Tab-separated table of C-alpha atoms and ligand atoms in Angstrom:
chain	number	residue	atom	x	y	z
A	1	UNK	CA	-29.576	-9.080	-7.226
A	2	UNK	CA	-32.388	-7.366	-5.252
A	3	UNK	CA	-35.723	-9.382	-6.228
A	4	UNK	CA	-37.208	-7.151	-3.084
A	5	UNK	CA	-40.355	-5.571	-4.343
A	6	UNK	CA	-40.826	-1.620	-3.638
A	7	UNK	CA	-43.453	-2.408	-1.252
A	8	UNK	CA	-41.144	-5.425	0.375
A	9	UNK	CA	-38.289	-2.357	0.809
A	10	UNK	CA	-40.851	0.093	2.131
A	11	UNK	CA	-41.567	-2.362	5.057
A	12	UNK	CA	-37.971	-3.403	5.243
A	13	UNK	CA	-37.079	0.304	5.944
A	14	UNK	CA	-39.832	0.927	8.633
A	15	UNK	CA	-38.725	-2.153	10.707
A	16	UNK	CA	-34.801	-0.539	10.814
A	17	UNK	CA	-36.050	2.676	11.561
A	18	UNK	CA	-38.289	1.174	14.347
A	19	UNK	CA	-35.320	-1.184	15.586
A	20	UNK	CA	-33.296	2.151	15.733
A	21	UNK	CA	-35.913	3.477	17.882
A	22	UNK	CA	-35.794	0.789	19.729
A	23	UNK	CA	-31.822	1.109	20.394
A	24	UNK	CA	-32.444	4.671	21.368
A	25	UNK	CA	-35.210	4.599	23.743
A	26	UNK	CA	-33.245	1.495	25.466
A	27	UNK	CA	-31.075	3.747	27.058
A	28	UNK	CA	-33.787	5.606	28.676
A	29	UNK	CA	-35.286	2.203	30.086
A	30	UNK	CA	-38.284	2.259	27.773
A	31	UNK	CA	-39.563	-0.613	25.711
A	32	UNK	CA	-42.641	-0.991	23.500
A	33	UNK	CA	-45.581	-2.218	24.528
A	34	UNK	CA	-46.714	-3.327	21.126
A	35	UNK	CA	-43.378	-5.912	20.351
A	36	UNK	CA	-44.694	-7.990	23.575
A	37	UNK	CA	-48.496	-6.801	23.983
A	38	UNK	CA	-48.943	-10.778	23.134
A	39	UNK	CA	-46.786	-12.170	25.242
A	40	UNK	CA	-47.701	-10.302	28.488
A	41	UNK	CA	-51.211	-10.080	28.089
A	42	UNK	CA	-51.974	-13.937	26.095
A	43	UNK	CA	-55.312	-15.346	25.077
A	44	UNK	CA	-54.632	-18.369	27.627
A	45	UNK	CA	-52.255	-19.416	30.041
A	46	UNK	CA	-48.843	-20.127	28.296
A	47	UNK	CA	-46.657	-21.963	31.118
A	48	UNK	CA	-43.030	-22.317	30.913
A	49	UNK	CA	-43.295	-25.005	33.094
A	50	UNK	CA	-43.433	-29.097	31.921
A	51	UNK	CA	-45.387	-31.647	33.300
A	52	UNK	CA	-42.724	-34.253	35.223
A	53	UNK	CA	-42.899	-36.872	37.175
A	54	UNK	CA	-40.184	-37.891	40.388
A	55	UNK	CA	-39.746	-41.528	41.135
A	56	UNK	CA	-39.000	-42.155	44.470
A	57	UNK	CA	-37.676	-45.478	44.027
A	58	UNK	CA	-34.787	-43.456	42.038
A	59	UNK	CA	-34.686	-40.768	43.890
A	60	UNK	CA	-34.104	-42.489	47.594
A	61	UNK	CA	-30.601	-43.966	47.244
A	62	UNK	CA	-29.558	-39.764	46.140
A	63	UNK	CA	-31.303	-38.795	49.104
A	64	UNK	CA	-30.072	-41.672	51.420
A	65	UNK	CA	-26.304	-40.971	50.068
A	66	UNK	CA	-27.045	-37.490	51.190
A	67	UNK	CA	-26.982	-38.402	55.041
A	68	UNK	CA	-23.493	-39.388	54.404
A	69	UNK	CA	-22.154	-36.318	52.889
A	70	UNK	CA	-23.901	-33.744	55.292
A	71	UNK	CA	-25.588	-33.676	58.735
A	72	UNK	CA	-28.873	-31.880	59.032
A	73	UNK	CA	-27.953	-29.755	61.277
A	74	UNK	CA	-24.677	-28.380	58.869
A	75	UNK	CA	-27.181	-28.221	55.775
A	76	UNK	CA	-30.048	-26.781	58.013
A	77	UNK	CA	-32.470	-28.520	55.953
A	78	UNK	CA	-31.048	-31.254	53.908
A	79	UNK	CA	-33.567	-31.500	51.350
A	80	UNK	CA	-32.965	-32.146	47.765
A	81	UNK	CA	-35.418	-29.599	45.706
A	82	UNK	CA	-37.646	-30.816	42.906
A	83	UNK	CA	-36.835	-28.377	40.181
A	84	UNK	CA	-39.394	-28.380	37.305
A	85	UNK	CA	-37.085	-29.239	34.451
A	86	UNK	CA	-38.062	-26.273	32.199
A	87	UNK	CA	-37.205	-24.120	35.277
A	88	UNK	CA	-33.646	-25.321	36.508
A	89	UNK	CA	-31.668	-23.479	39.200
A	90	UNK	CA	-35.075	-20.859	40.203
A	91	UNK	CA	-35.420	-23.683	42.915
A	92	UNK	CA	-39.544	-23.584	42.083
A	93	UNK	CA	-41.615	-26.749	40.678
A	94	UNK	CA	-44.160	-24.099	39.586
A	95	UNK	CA	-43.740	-20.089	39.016
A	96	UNK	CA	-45.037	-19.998	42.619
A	97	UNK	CA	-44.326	-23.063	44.704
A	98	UNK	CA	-41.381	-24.879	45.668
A	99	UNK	CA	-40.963	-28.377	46.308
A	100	UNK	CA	-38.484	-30.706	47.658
A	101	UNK	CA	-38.167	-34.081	49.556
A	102	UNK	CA	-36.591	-33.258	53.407
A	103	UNK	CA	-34.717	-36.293	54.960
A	104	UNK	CA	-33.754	-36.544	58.827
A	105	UNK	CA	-32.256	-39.746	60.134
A	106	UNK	CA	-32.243	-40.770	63.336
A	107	UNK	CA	-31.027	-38.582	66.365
A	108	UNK	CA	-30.606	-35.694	64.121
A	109	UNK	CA	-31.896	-32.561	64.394
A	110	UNK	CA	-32.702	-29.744	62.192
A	111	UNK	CA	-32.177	-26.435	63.750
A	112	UNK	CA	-34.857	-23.681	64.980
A	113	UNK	CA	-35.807	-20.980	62.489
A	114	UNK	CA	-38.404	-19.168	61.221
A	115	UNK	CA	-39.189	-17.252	57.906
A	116	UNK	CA	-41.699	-15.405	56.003
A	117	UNK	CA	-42.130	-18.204	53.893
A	118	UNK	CA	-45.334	-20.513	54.626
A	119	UNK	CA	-44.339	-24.461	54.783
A	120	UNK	CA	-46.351	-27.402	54.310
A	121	UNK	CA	-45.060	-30.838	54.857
A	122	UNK	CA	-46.368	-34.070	53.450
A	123	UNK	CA	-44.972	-37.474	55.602
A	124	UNK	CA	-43.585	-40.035	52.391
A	125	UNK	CA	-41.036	-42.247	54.111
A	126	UNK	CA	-40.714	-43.665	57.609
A	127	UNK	CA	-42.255	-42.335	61.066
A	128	UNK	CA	-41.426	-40.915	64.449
A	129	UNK	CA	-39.804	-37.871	63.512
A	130	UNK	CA	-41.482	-34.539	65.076
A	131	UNK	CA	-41.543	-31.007	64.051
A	132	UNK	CA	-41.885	-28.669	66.632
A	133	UNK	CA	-44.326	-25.441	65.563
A	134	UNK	CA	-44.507	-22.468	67.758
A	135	UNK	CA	-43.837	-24.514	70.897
A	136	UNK	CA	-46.093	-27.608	70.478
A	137	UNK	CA	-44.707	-30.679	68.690
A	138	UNK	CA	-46.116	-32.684	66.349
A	139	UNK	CA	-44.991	-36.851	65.730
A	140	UNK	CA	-45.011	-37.577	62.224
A	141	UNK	CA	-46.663	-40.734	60.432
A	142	UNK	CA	-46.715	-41.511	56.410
A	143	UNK	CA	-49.189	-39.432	55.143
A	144	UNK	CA	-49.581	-36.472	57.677
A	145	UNK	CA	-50.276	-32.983	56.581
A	146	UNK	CA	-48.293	-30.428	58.888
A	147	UNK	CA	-48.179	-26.518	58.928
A	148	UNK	CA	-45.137	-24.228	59.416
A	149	UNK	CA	-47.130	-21.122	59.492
A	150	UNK	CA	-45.530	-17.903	58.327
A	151	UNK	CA	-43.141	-16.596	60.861
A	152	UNK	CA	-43.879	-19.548	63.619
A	153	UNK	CA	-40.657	-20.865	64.890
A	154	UNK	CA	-39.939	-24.611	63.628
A	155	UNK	CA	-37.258	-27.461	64.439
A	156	UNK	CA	-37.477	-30.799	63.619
A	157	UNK	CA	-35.834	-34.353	64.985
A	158	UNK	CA	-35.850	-37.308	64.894
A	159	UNK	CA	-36.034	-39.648	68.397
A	160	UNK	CA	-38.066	-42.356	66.720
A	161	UNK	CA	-40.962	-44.345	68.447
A	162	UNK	CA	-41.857	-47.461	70.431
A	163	UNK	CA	-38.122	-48.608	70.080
A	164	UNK	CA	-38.133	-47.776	66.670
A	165	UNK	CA	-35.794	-45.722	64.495
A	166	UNK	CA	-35.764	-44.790	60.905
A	167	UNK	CA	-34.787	-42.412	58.417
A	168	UNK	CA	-37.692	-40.231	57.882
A	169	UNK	CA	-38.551	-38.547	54.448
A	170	UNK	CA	-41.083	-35.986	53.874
A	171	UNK	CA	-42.384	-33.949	50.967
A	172	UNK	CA	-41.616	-29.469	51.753
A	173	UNK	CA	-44.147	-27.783	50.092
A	174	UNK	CA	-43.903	-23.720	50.048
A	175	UNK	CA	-44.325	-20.593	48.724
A	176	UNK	CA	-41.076	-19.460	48.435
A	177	UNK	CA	-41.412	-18.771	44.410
A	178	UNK	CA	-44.096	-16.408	45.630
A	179	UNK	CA	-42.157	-14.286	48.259
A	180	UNK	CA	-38.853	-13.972	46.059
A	181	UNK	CA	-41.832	-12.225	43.795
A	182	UNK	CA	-42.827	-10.072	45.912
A	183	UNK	CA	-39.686	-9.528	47.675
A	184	UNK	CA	-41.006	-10.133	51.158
A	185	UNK	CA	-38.608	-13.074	52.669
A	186	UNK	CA	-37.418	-12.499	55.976
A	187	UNK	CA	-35.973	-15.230	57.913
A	188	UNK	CA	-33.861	-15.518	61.220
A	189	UNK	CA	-32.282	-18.259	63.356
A	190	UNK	CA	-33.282	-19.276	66.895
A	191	UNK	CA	-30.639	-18.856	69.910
A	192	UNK	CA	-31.423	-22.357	70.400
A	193	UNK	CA	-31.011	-25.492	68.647
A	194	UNK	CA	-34.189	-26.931	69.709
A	195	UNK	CA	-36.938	-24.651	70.894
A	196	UNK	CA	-38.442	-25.431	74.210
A	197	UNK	CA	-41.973	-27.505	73.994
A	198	UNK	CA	-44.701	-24.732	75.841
A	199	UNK	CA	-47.865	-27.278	75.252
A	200	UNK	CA	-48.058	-30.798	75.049
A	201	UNK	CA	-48.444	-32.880	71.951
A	202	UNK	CA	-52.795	-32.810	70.282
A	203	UNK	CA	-53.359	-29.706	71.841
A	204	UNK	CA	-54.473	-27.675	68.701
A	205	UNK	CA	-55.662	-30.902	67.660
A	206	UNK	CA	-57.950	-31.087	70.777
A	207	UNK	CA	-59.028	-27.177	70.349
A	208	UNK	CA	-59.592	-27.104	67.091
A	209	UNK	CA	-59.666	-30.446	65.174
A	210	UNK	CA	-62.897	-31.971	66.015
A	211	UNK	CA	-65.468	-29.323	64.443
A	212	UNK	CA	-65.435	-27.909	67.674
A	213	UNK	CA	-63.525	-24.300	68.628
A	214	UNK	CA	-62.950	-23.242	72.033
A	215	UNK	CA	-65.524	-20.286	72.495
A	216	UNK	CA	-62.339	-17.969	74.544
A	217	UNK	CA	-59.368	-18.022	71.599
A	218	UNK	CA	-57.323	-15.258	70.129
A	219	UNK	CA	-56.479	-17.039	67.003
A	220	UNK	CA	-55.586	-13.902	65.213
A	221	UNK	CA	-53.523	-15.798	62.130
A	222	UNK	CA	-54.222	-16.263	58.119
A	223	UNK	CA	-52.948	-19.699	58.965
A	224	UNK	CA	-55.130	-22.744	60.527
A	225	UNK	CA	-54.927	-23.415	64.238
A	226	UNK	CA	-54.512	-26.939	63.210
A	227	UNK	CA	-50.988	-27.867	62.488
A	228	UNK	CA	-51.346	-31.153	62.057
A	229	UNK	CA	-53.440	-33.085	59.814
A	230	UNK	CA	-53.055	-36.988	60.624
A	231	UNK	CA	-53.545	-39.356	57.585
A	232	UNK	CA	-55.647	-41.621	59.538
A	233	UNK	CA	-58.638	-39.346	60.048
A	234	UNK	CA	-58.203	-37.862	56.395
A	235	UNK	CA	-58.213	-41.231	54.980
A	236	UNK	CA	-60.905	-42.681	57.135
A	237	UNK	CA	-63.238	-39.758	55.341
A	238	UNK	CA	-62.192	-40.919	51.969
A	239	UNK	CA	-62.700	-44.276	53.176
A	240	UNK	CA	-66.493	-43.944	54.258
A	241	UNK	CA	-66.818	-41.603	50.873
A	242	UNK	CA	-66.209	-44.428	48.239
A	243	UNK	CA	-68.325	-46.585	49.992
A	244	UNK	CA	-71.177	-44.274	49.974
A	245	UNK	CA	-71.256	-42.112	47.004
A	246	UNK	CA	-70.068	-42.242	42.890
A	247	UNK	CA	-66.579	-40.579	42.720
A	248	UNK	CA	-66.726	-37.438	40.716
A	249	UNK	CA	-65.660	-38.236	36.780
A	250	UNK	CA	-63.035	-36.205	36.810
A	251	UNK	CA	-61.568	-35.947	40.538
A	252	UNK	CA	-63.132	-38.937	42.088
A	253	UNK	CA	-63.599	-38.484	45.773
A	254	UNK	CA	-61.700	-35.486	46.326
A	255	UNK	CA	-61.448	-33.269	49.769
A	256	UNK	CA	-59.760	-29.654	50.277
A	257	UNK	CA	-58.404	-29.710	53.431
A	258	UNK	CA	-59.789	-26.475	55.615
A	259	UNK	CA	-58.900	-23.896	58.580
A	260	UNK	CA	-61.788	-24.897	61.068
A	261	UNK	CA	-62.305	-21.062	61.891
A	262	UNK	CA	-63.013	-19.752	58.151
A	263	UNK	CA	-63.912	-23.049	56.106
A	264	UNK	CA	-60.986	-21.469	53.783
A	265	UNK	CA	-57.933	-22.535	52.627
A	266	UNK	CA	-55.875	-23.798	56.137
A	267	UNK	CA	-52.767	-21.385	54.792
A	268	UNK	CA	-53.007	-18.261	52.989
A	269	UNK	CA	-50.561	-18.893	50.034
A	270	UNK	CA	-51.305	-22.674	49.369
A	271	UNK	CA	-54.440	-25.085	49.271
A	272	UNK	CA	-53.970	-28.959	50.086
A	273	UNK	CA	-56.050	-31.577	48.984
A	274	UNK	CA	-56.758	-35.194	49.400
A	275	UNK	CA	-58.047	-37.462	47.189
A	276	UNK	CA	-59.099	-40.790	46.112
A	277	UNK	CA	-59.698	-42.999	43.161
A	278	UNK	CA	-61.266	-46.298	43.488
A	279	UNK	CA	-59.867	-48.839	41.075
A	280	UNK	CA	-60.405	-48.830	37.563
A	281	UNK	CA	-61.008	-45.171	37.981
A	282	UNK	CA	-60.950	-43.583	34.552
A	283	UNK	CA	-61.040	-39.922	34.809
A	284	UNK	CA	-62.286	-36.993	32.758
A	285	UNK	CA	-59.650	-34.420	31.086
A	286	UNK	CA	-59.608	-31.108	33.143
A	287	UNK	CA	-57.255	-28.460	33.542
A	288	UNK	CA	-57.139	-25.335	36.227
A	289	UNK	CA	-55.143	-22.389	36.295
A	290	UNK	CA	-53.363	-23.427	39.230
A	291	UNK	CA	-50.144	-26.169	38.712
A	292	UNK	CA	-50.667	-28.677	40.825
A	293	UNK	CA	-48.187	-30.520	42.901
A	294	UNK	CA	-49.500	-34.595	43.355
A	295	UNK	CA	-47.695	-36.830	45.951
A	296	UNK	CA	-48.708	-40.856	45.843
A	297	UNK	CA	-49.913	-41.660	48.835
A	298	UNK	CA	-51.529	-45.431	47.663
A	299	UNK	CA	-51.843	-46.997	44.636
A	300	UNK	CA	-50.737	-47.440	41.324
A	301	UNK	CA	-51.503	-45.633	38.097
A	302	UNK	CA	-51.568	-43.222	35.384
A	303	UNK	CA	-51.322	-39.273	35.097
A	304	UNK	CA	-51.865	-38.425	31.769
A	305	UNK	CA	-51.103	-34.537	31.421
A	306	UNK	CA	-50.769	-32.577	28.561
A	307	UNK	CA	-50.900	-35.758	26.665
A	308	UNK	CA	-47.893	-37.342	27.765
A	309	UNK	CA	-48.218	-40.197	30.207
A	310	UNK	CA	-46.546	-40.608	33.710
A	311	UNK	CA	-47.175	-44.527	35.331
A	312	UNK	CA	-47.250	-43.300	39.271
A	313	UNK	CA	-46.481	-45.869	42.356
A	314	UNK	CA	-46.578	-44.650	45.852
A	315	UNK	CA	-44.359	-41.610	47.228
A	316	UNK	CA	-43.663	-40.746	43.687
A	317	UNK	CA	-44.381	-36.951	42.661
A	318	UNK	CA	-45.473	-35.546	40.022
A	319	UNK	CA	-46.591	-31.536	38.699
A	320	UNK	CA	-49.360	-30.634	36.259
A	321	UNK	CA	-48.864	-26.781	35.185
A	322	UNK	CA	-51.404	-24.394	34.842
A	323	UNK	CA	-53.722	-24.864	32.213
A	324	UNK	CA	-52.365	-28.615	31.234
A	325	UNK	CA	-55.285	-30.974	30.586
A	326	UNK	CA	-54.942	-34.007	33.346
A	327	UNK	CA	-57.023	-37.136	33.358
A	328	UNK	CA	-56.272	-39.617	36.050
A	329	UNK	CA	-56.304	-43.420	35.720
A	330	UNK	CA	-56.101	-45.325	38.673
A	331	UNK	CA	-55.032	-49.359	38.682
A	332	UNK	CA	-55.495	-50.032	41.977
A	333	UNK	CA	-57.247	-48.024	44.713
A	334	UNK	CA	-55.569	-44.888	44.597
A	335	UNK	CA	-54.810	-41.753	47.227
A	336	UNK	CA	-53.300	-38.566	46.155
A	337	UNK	CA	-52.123	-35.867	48.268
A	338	UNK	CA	-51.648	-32.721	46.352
A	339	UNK	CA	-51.322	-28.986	47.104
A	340	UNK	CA	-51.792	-25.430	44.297
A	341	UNK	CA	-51.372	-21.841	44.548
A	342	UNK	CA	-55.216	-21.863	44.261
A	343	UNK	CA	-56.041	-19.319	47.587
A	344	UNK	CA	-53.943	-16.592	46.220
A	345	UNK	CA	-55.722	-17.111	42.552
A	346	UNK	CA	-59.381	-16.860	44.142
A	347	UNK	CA	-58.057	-13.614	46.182
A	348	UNK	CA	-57.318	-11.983	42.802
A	349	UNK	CA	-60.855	-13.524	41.811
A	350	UNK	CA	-58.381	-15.017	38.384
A	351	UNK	CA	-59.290	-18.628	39.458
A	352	UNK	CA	-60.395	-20.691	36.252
A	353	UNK	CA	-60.927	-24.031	35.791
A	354	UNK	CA	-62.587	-26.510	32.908
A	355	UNK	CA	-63.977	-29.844	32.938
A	356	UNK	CA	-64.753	-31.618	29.479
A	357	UNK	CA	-67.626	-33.798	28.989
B	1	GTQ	O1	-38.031	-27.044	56.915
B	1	GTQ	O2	-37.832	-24.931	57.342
B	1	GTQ	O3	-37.547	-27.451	52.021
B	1	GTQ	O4	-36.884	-23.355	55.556
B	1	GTQ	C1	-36.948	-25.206	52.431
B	1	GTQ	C2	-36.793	-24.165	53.330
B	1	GTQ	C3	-37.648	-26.637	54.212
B	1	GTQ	C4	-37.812	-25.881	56.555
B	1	GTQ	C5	-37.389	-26.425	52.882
B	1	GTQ	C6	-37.064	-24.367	54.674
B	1	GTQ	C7	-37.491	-25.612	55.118
C-alpha cells in the first residue's frame, strides 16, 4: 500500500533523479558542492579527533619491552607513536602533529638523518642522553626542550653521565601530519652513523640564550638559534612567577617559549609552552582552535576536556582537540609542558580562541 502523499512522491522523484546525476557526473570527477557545503565549510570547528589521555606508568613496561625486541639503531627511531584514538594508523595525535615517546638505552645510538619534517623533543624519563643538531650536541635532562630544525642533520646516543647510565625516554613532537598535507617530506640518511661534533656543547646557548645576540651572525633560519631549552632556567621563571604575581584563571602562570631573534614562535610549524599551576589551582573553561598536546612535567591533577575527566601524574600525556573546552585542576603544584599547531594558524590569521567568565 502506498500511504506516500503526491507531494511526498514529487520529492521522492527529485532526490533519484538528483542521485542519478550524481552517478553520472561521478565519472567525470565532479561532485556537488551543495550535498557537503556543511561539512566543508561548518559553523565551528568539528574535530574528528578525541580528547585522551597516555599513562606513562602503563605505557613504560611496552616501551621498556621494546629495547628487547629491536635496537635503535635497526628501528632508526624506536619510538612508539601516540595515535589519537579516533585517528588510528594516520600516525598523528592531531590532524597536524604527531606524537610519540622515543626510548634510547644505554650505549645505543640512533643513526644520523635529516628530514623536512621539524622535531621537537620533550626529556620525560632518565638523563645523559645527547642529540647531536647540525654539529653541536646537546646533553639531555628531564624536562628539556630541544629543536631538530627542518633539514638540520640529527643523531642521538646515549653515553650517560657522571658514571651514570639509564634508559632515557623522551616525548617527539612534529609536524609530520602537516607535511604528508602538503606533500613536502623529504628525508635522507647520513654516510655516517654519528655525525662529527663541529662546536662544543652551550654554544648556541652562549650566543643566543641569554637575551643577548652576537651583533656578526648569519642566522638565516625560520627555526630558533637556540636548540636547547634546559628545564632548569624555564622552571626557575615559573618559579619566581608564582611567587610574585596571581596565576591567570584560566592558564595560571603560563610562558610561550620564543626564538630570541623574532620574539616568535622558536619553530615555524609548532609553538611550545610552559606552564604552571600552583596548588589548588581551579581553572576557567577555555578552548582554542589549536589541539593541544600536554606532557606532565610535576604534579598531580585533573584535565577536564570536553567534559570528560582525565586524573594526570607526571610524564603522563594527554591531547585537547581544537575547539574542546579545557579547565585545569591542579592537586599539587603543577608544571605542564605542552606544544600546538598555533604559528601556522596565526600565519593564516584563522587563530581563535575563547575564555568563559
Ligand atoms: O628522532 O628523527 O618520533 O625522524 C619520528 C620521526 C623521531 C627523529 C620521531 C623522526 C624522529
Amino acid at each position: 500500500m502506498n500511504t506516500a502523499l503526491p507531494q511526498d512522491a514529487g520529492q521522492a522523484a527529485a532526490r533519484a533523479e538528483r542521485r542519478a546525476y550524481y552517478e553520472r557526473i561521478r565519472a567525470l570527477h565532479l561532485s556537488p558542492l551543495w550535498e557537503s557545503l556543511h561539512a566543508l565549510v561548518p559553523r565551528e570547528p568539528q574535530s574528528p579527533c578525541v580528547p585522551a589521555l597516555w599513562r606513562y606508568a602503563d605505557i613504560r613496561p611496552f616501551l621498556m619491552e621494546s629495547a628487547t625486541l629491536i635496537t635503535a639503531e635497526e628501528a632508526v627511531r624506536r619510538v612508539l607513536v601516540l595515535e589519537n584514538p579516533a585517528l588510528h594508523g594516520r600516525a598523528s595525535i592531531t590532524q597536524s602533529l604527531y606524537a610519540g615517546l622515543q626510548l634510547i638505552m644505554p650505549g645505543e645510538v640512533a643513526p644520523a638523518h635529516r628530514h623536512t619534517q621539524s622535531a621537537l623533543r620533550f626529556i620525560v624519563d632518565g638523563q645523559g642522553a645527547y642529540t647531536t643538531v647540525g654539529g653541536e650536541r646537546t646533553t639531555m635532562f628531564p624536562g628539556d626542550f630541544i629543536i631538530t630544525p627542518s633539514w638540520a642533520w640529527h643523531d642521538h646516543g646515549n653515553e650517560g653521565i657522571a658514571g651514570t647510565s639509564e634508559p632515557v625516554v623522551w616525548l617527539d613532537g612534529l609536524d609530520i601530519p602537516m607535511l604528508r598535507f602538503f606533500d613536502a617530506g623529504f628525508a635522507e640518511n647520513d654516510d655516517v652513523k654519528v655525525q662529527r661534533v663541529a662546536r662544543p656543547e652551550g654554544h648556541s646557548f652562549a650566543r643566543f640564550g641569554h637575551n643577548m645576540v652576537p651583533v656578526r651572525h648569519d642566522h638565516a633560519s625560520a627555526t630558533s638559534p637556540i636548540f636547547s631549552y634546559p628545564y632548569a632556567r624555564s622552571r626557575e621563571a615559573l618559579a619566581q612567577l608564582a611567587k610574585q604575581e596571581a596565576p591567570d584563571a584560566w592558564t595560571g602562570h603560563k610562558l610561550r617559549y620564543v626564538n630570541p631573534l623574532t620574539g616568535g614562535s622558536p619553530m615555524p610549524t609548532i609553538q611550545p609552552f610552559l606552564q604552571l599551576l600552583p596548588a589548588g589551582f581551579s581553572g576557567g573553561a577555555h578552548r582554542s582552535t589549536d589541539g593541544t598536546v600536554y606532557s606532565v612535567v610535576e604534579g598531580r591533577g585533573q584535565a577536564e576536556i570536553a567534559g570528560q575527566r582525565f586524573d594526570f601524574a607526571p610524564k603522563d600525556t594527554f591531547v585537547v582537540p581544537s575547539w574542546a573546552p579545557l579547565r585545569l585542576v591542579a592537586q599539587d603544584e603543577v608544571v605542564l609542558f605542552s606544544f600546538s599547531d598555533r604559528p601556522v594558524q596565526q600565519a593564516m590569521d584563522v587563530l581563535r580562541e575563547h575564555f568563559e567568565r
